[in-house]
Short mmCIF file of C-alpha atoms and ligand atoms in Angstrom, two decimals:
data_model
loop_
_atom_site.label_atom_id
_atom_site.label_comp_id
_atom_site.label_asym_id
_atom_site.label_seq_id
_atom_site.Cartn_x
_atom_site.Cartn_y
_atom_site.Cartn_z
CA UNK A 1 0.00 0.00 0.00
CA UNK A 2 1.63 3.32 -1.12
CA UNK A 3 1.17 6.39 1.61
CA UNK A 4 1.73 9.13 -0.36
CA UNK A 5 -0.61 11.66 0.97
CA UNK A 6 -0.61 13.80 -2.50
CA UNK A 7 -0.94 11.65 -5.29
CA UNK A 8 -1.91 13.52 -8.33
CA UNK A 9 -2.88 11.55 -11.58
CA UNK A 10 -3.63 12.30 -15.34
CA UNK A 11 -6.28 9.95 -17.06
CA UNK A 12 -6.67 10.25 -20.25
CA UNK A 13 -10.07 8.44 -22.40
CA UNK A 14 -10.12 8.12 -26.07
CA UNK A 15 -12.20 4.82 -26.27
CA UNK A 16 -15.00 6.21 -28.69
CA UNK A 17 -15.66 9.70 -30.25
CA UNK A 18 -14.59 11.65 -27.09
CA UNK A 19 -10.73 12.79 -26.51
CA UNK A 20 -10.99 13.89 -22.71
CA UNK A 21 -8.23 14.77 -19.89
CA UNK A 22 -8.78 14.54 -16.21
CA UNK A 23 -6.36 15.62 -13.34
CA UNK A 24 -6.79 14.27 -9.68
CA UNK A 25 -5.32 15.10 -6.23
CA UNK A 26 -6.18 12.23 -4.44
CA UNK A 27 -9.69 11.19 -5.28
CA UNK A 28 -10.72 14.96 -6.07
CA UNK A 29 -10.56 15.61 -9.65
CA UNK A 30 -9.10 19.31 -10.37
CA UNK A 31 -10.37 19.07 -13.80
CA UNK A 32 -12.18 17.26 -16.53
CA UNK A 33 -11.60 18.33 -20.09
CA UNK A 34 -13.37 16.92 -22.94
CA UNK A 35 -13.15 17.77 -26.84
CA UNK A 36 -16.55 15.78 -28.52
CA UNK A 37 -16.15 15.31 -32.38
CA UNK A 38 -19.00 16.79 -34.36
CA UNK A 39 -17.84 15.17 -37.84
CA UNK A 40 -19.58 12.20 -37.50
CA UNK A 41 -22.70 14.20 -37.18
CA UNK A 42 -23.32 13.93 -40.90
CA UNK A 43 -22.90 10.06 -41.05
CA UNK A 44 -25.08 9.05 -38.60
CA UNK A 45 -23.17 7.09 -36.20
CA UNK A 46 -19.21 6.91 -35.72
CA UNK A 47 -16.76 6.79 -38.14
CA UNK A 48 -14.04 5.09 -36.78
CA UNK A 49 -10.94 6.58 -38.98
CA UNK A 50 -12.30 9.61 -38.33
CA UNK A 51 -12.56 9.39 -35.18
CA UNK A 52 -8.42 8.28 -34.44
CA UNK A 53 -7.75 11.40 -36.76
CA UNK A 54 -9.70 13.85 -34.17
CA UNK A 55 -8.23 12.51 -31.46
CA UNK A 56 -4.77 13.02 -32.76
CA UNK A 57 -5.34 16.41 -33.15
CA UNK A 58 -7.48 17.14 -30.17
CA UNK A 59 -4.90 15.36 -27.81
CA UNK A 60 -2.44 17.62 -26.85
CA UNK A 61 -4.63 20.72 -26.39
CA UNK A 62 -7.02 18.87 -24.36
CA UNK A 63 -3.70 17.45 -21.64
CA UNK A 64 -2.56 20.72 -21.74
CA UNK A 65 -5.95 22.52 -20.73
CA UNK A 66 -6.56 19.75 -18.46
CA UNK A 67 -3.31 20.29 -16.61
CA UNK A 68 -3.61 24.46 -17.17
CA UNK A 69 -7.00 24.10 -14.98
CA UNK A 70 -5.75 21.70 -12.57
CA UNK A 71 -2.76 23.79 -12.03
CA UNK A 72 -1.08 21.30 -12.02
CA UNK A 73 2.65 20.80 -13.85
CA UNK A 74 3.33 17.40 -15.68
CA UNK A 75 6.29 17.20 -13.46
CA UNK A 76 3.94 16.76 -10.33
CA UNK A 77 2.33 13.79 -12.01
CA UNK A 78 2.19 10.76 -9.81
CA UNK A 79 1.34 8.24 -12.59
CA UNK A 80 -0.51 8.01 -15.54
CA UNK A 81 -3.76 6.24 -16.38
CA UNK A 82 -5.22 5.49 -19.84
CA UNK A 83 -8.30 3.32 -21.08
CA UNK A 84 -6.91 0.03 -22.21
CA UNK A 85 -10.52 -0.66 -23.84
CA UNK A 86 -13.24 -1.90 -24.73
CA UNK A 87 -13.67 0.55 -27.81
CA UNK A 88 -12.61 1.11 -31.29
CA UNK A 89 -9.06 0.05 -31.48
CA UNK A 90 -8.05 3.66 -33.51
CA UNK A 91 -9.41 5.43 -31.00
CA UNK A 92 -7.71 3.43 -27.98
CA UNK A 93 -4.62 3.69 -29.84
CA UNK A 94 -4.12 7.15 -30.02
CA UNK A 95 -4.49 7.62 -25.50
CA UNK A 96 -2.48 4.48 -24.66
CA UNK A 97 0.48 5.60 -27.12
CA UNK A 98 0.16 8.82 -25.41
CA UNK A 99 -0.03 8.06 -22.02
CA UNK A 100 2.64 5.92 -22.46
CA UNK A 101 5.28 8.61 -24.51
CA UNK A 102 4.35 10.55 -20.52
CA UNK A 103 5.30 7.66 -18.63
CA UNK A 104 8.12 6.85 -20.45
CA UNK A 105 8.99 10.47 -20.39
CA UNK A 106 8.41 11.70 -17.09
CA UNK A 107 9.54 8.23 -15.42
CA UNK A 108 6.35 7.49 -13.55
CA UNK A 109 3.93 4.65 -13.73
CA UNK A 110 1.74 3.91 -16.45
CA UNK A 111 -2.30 2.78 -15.28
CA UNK A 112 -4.49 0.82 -17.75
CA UNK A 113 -7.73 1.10 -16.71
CA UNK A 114 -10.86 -0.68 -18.20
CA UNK A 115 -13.45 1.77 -19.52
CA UNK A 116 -16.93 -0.16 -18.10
CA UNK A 117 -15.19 -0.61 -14.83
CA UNK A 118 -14.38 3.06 -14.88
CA UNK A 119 -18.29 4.30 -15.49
CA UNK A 120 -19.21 2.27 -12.38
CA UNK A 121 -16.46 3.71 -10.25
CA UNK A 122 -17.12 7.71 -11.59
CA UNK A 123 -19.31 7.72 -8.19
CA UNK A 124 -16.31 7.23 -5.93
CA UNK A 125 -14.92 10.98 -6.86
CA UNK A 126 -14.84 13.05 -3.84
CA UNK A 127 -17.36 15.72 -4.16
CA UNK A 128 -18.83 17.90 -1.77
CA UNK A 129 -22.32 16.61 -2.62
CA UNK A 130 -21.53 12.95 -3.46
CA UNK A 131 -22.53 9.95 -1.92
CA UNK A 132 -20.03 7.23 -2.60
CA UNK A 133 -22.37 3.18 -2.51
CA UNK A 134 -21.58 1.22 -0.48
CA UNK A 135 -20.26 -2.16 -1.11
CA UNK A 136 -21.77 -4.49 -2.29
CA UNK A 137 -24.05 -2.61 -4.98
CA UNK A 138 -25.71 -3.24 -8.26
CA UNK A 139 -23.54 -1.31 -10.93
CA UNK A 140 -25.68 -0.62 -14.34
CA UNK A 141 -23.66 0.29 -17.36
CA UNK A 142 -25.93 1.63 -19.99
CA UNK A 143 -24.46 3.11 -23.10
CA UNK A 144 -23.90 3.02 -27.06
CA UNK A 145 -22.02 -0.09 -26.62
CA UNK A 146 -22.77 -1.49 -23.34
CA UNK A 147 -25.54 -2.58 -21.66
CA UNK A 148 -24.68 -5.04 -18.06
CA UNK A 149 -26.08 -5.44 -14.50
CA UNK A 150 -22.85 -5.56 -12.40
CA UNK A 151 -22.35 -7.17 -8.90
CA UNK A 152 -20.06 -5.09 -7.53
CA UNK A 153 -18.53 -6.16 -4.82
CA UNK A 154 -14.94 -4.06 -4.62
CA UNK A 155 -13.40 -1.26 -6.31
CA UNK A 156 -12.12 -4.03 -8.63
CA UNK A 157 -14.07 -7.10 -7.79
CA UNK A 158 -16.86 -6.70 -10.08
CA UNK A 159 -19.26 -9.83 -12.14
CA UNK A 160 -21.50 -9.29 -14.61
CA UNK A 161 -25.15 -10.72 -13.81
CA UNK A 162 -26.74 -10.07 -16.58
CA UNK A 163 -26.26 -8.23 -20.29
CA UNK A 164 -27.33 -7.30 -23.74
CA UNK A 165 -27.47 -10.22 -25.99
CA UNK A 166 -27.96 -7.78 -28.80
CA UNK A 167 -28.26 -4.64 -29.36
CA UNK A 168 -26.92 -2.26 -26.29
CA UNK A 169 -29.36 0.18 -25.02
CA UNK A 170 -27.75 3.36 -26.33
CA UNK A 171 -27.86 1.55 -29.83
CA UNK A 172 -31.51 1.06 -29.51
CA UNK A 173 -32.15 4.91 -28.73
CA UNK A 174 -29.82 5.72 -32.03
CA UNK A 175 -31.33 3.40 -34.19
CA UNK A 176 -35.19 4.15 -33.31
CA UNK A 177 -34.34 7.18 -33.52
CA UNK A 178 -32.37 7.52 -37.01
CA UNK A 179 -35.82 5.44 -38.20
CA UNK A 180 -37.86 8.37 -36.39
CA UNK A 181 -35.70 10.96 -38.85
CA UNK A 182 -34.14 12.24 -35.65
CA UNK A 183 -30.15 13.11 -35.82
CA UNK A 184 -27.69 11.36 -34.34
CA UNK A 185 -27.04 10.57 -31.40
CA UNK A 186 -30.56 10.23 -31.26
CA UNK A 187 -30.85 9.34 -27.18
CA UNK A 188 -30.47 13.23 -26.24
CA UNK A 189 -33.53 13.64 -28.67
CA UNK A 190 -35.66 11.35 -28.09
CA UNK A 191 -35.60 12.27 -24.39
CA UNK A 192 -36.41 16.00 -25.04
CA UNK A 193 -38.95 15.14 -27.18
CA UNK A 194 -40.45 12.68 -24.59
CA UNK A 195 -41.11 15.37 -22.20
CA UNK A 196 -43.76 16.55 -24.53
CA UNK A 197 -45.64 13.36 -25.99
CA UNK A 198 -48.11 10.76 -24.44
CA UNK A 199 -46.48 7.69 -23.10
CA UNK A 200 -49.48 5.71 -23.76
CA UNK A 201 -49.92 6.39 -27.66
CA UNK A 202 -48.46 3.60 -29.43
CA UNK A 203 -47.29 0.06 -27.82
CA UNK A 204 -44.01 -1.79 -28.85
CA UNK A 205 -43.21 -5.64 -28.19
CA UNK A 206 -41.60 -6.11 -25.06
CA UNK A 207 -38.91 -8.57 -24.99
CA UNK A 208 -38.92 -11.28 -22.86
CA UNK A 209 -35.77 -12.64 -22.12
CA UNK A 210 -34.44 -15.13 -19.76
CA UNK A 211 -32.76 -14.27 -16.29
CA UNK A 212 -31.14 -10.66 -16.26
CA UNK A 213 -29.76 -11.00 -19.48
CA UNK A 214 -31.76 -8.38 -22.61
CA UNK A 215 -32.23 -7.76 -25.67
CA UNK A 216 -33.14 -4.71 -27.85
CA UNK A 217 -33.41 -6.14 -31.15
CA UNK A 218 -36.72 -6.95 -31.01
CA UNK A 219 -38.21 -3.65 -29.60
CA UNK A 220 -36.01 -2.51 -32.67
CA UNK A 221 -37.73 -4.51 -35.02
CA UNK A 222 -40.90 -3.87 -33.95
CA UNK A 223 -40.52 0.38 -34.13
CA UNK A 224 -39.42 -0.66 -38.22
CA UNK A 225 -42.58 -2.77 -38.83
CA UNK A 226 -44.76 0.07 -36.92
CA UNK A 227 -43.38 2.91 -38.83
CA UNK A 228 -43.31 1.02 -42.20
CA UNK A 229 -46.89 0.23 -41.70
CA UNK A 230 -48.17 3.82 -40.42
CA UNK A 231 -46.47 5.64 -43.04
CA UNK A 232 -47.89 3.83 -45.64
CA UNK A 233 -51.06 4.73 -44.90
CA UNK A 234 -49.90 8.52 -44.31
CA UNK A 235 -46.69 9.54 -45.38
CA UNK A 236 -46.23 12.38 -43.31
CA UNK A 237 -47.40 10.07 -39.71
CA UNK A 238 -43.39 10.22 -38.14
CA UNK A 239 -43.68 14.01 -38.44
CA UNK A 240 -47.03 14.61 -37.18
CA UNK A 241 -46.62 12.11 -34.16
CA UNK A 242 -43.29 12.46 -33.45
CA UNK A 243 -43.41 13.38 -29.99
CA UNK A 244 -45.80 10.97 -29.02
CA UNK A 245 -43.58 8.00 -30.44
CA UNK A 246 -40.26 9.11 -28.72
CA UNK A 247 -42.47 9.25 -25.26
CA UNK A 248 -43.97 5.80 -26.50
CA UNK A 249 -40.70 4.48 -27.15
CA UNK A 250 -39.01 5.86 -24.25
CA UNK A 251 -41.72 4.92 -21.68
CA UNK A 252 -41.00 0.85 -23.24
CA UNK A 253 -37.28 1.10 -22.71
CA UNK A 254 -37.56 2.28 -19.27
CA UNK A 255 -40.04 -0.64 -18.49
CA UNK A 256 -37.52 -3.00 -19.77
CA UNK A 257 -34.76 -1.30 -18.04
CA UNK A 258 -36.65 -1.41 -14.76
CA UNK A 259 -38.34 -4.80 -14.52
CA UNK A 260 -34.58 -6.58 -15.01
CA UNK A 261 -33.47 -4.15 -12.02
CA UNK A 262 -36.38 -5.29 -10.08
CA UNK A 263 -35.61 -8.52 -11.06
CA UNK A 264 -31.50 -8.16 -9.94
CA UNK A 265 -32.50 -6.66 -6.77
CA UNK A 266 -35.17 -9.97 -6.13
CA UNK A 267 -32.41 -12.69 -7.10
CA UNK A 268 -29.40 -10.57 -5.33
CA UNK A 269 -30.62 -9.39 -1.98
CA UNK A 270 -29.28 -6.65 -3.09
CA UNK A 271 -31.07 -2.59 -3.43
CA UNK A 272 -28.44 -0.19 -3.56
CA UNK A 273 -27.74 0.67 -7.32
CA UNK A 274 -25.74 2.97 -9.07
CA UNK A 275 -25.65 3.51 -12.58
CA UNK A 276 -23.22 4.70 -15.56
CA UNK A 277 -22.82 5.48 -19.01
CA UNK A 278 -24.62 7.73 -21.77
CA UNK A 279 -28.26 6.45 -21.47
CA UNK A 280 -27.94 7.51 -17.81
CA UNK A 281 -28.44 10.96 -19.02
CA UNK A 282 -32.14 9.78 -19.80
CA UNK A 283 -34.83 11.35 -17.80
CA UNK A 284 -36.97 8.65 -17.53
CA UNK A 285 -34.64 6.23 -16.52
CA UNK A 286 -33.60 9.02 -13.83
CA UNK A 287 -37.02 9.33 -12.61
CA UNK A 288 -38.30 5.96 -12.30
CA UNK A 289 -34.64 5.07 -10.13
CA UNK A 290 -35.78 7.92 -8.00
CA UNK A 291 -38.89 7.09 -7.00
CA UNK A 292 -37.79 3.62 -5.93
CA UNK A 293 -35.63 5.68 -3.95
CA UNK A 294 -38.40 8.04 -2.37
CA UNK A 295 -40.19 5.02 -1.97
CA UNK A 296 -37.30 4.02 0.33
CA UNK A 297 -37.37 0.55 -2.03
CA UNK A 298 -33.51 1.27 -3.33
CA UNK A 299 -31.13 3.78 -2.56
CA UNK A 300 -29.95 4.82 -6.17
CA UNK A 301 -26.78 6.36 -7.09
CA UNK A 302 -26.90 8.88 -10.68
CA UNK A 303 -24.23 10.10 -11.92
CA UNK A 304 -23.68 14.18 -12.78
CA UNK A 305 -24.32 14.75 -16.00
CA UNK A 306 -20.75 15.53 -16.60
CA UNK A 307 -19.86 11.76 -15.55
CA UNK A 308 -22.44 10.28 -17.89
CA UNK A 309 -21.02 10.05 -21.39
CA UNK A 310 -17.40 9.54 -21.80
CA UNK A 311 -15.17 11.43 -19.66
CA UNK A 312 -11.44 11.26 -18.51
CA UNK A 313 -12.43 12.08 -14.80
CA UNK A 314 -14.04 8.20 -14.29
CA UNK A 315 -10.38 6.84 -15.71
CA UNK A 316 -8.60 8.99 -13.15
CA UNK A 317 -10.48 7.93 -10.02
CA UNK A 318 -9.86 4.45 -11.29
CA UNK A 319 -6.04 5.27 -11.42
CA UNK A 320 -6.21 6.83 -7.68
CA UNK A 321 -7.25 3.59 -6.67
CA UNK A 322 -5.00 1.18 -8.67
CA UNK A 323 -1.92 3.52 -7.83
CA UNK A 324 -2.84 3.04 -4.18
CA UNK A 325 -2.75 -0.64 -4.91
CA UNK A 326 0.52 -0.57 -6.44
CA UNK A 327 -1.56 -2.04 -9.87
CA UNK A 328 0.59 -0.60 -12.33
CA UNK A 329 1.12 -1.84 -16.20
CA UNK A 330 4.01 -2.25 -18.47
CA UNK A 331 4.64 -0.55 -21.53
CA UNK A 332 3.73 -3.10 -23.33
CA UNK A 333 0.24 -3.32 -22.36
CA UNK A 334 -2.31 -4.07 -25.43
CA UNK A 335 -4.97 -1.88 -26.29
CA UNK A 336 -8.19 -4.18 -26.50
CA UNK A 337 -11.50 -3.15 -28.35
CA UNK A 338 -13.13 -6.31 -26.81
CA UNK A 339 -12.53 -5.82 -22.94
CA UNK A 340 -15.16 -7.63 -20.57
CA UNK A 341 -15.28 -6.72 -17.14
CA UNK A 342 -14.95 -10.19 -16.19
CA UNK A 343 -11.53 -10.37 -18.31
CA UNK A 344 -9.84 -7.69 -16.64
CA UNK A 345 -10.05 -9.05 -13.26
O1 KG4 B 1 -21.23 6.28 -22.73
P1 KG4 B 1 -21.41 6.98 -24.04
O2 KG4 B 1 -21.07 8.45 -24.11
O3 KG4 B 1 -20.56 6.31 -25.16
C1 KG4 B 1 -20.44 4.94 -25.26
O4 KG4 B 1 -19.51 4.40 -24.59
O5 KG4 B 1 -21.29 4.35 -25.95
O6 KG4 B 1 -22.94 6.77 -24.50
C2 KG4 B 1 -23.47 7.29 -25.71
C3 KG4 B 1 -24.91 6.85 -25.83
C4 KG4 B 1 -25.54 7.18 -27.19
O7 KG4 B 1 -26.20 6.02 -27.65
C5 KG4 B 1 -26.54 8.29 -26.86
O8 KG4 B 1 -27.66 8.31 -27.72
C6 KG4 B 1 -26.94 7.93 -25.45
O9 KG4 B 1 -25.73 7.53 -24.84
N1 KG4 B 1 -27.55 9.03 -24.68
C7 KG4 B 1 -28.84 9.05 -24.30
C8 KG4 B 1 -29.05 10.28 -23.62
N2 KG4 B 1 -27.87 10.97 -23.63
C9 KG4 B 1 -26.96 10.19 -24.28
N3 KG4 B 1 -29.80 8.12 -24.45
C10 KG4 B 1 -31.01 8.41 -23.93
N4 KG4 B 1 -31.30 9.57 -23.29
C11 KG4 B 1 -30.37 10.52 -23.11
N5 KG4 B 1 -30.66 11.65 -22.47
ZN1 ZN B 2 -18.72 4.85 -22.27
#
């Protein structure tokens, strides 16, 4: 166990389409700097050479604002932690070679930290509001690629109960939504338009699916062979029902979402829950958690927005407590696009 009483880390994230910084004293972050990439706007989902191109030229600026905030100077640098995947191997490429050119550089230890791991342990940063869970705790990682029920059990003793055997949540929002003529991401939009439609409107299949595992696909289908069907009949239906088939579509996924936590929380003993990644941005996922919680049912951990989507300040907590476990890599640590939770133990 290391004592250091000021241990001051740089994590770096480049899984996906966002190059972000983080610096950390301890388990408070300083700051959290992230560049999103707009190009892939007009292509309707990410395009993964472009995104290892923006990333190589949003990199630098982003470290150096990060550590300009912070004021913090590389020299001061503890160690430095990077996410070793899962993701789009471009991407991952472009923070590990970095982070690893610092370590190399500034002689200090290089952290690989696994990027579904890291959106479970955002809630351990030390804020003046926060409440950190409490061991053990139900970790749910929903996002464009992801979409698990975690046992957490330690900081990095973590199994995965349950998952997508499909399509991941986040995908299911973008999809629907790209069928719905919304932009992409479509999540964002279909929420905001939610707020303003009748839940009640139009009914989609339900999956049913064994255990805690899920599955989108079907929901997915079932949105193609309802909007193929109404707009043959009137051309113009997406447009003039719009916001009544985002809340329709919205109020299904949250139903899904919930029964399998209801479920996990049965089977596990288990009530205290946090969750992590994009979709936990999503309004009515944030609502139904807390009113379990007013219900005193759960206690319920969200995120801050800013901890949501992709974000270097979740890889730097992780690397506060892996330096304090002396769990260090070597430089010739793999990026991995495929990157369970389970396999990183
Ligand atoms: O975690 P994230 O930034 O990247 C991945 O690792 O995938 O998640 C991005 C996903 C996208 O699918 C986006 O549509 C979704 O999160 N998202 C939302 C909301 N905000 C972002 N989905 C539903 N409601 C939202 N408010
Ligand atoms: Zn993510």
């Amino acid at each position: 166990m290391t004592t250091n009483k000021d241990i001051y880390i740089l994590g770096i994230e480049s899984s996906c389409d966002d190059t972000s910084a983080a610096v950390f004293h301890n388990d408070k972050k300083l700051s959290n700097i992230v560049a999103t990439q707009d190009v892939h706007q007009a292509y309707g989902g990410v395009v993964p050479e472009l995104a290892s191109r923006a990333h190589q030229q949003h990199i630098v600026p982003v470290i150096d604002q990060a550590l300009k905030k912070a004021k913090v100077c590389k020299k001061d640098l503890s160690a430095v932690a990077f996410t070793r995947g899962p993701g789009l191997m471009g991407s991952l490429l472009v923070g590990s070679s970095f982070a690893k050119s610092l370590s190399l550089s500034l002689n200090i230890p290089l952290i690989e930290v696994n990027h579904m791991q890291a959106h479970l342990l955002v809630h351990f940063i030390d804020e003046i509001d926060s409440v950190k869970p409490n061991f053990p705790f139900l970790g749910i990682t929903i996002s464009g690629g992801h979409t698990q029920i975690v046992k957490v059990k330690d900081y990095f003793d973590m199994e995965v109960i349950g998952e997508t055997l499909d399509d991941a949540i986040g995908e299911a929002f973008d999809k629907c939504g790209k069928m719905m003529k919304l932009p992409y991401p479509a999540g964002p939009e279909i929420d905001k338009l939610s707020k303003l439609g009748d839940p009640h409107k139009f009914e989609f299949a339900k999956p049913q699916v064994k255990g805690l595992d899920f599955s989108f696909s079907g929901l997915k289908t079932s949105v193609l062979y309802f909007l193929q069907k109404r707009t043959k009949e009137n051309q113009n239906f997406i447009e003039e029902n719009i916001e009544d088939l985002c809340a329709s579509f919205q109020y299904k996924v949250v139903d899904i979402l919930m029964s399998k936590l209801n479920k996990a929380v049965k089977e596990t003993g288990i009530n205290e829950i946090a969750i992590g990644g994009g979709v936990s941005a999503n309004s009515g996922i944030r609502e139904a958690l807390l009113d379990k919680q007013h219900r005193k049912e759960w206690i319920v951990h969200i995120p801050k927005f800013e901890y949501c989507t992709d974000n270097a300040a979740m890889i730097g907590i992780v690397g506060y407590h892996k330096f304090l476990n002396n769990q260090f890599s070597p430089l010739t640590t793999a990026s991995k696009a495929r990157y369970t939770i389970k396999t990183s133990l």
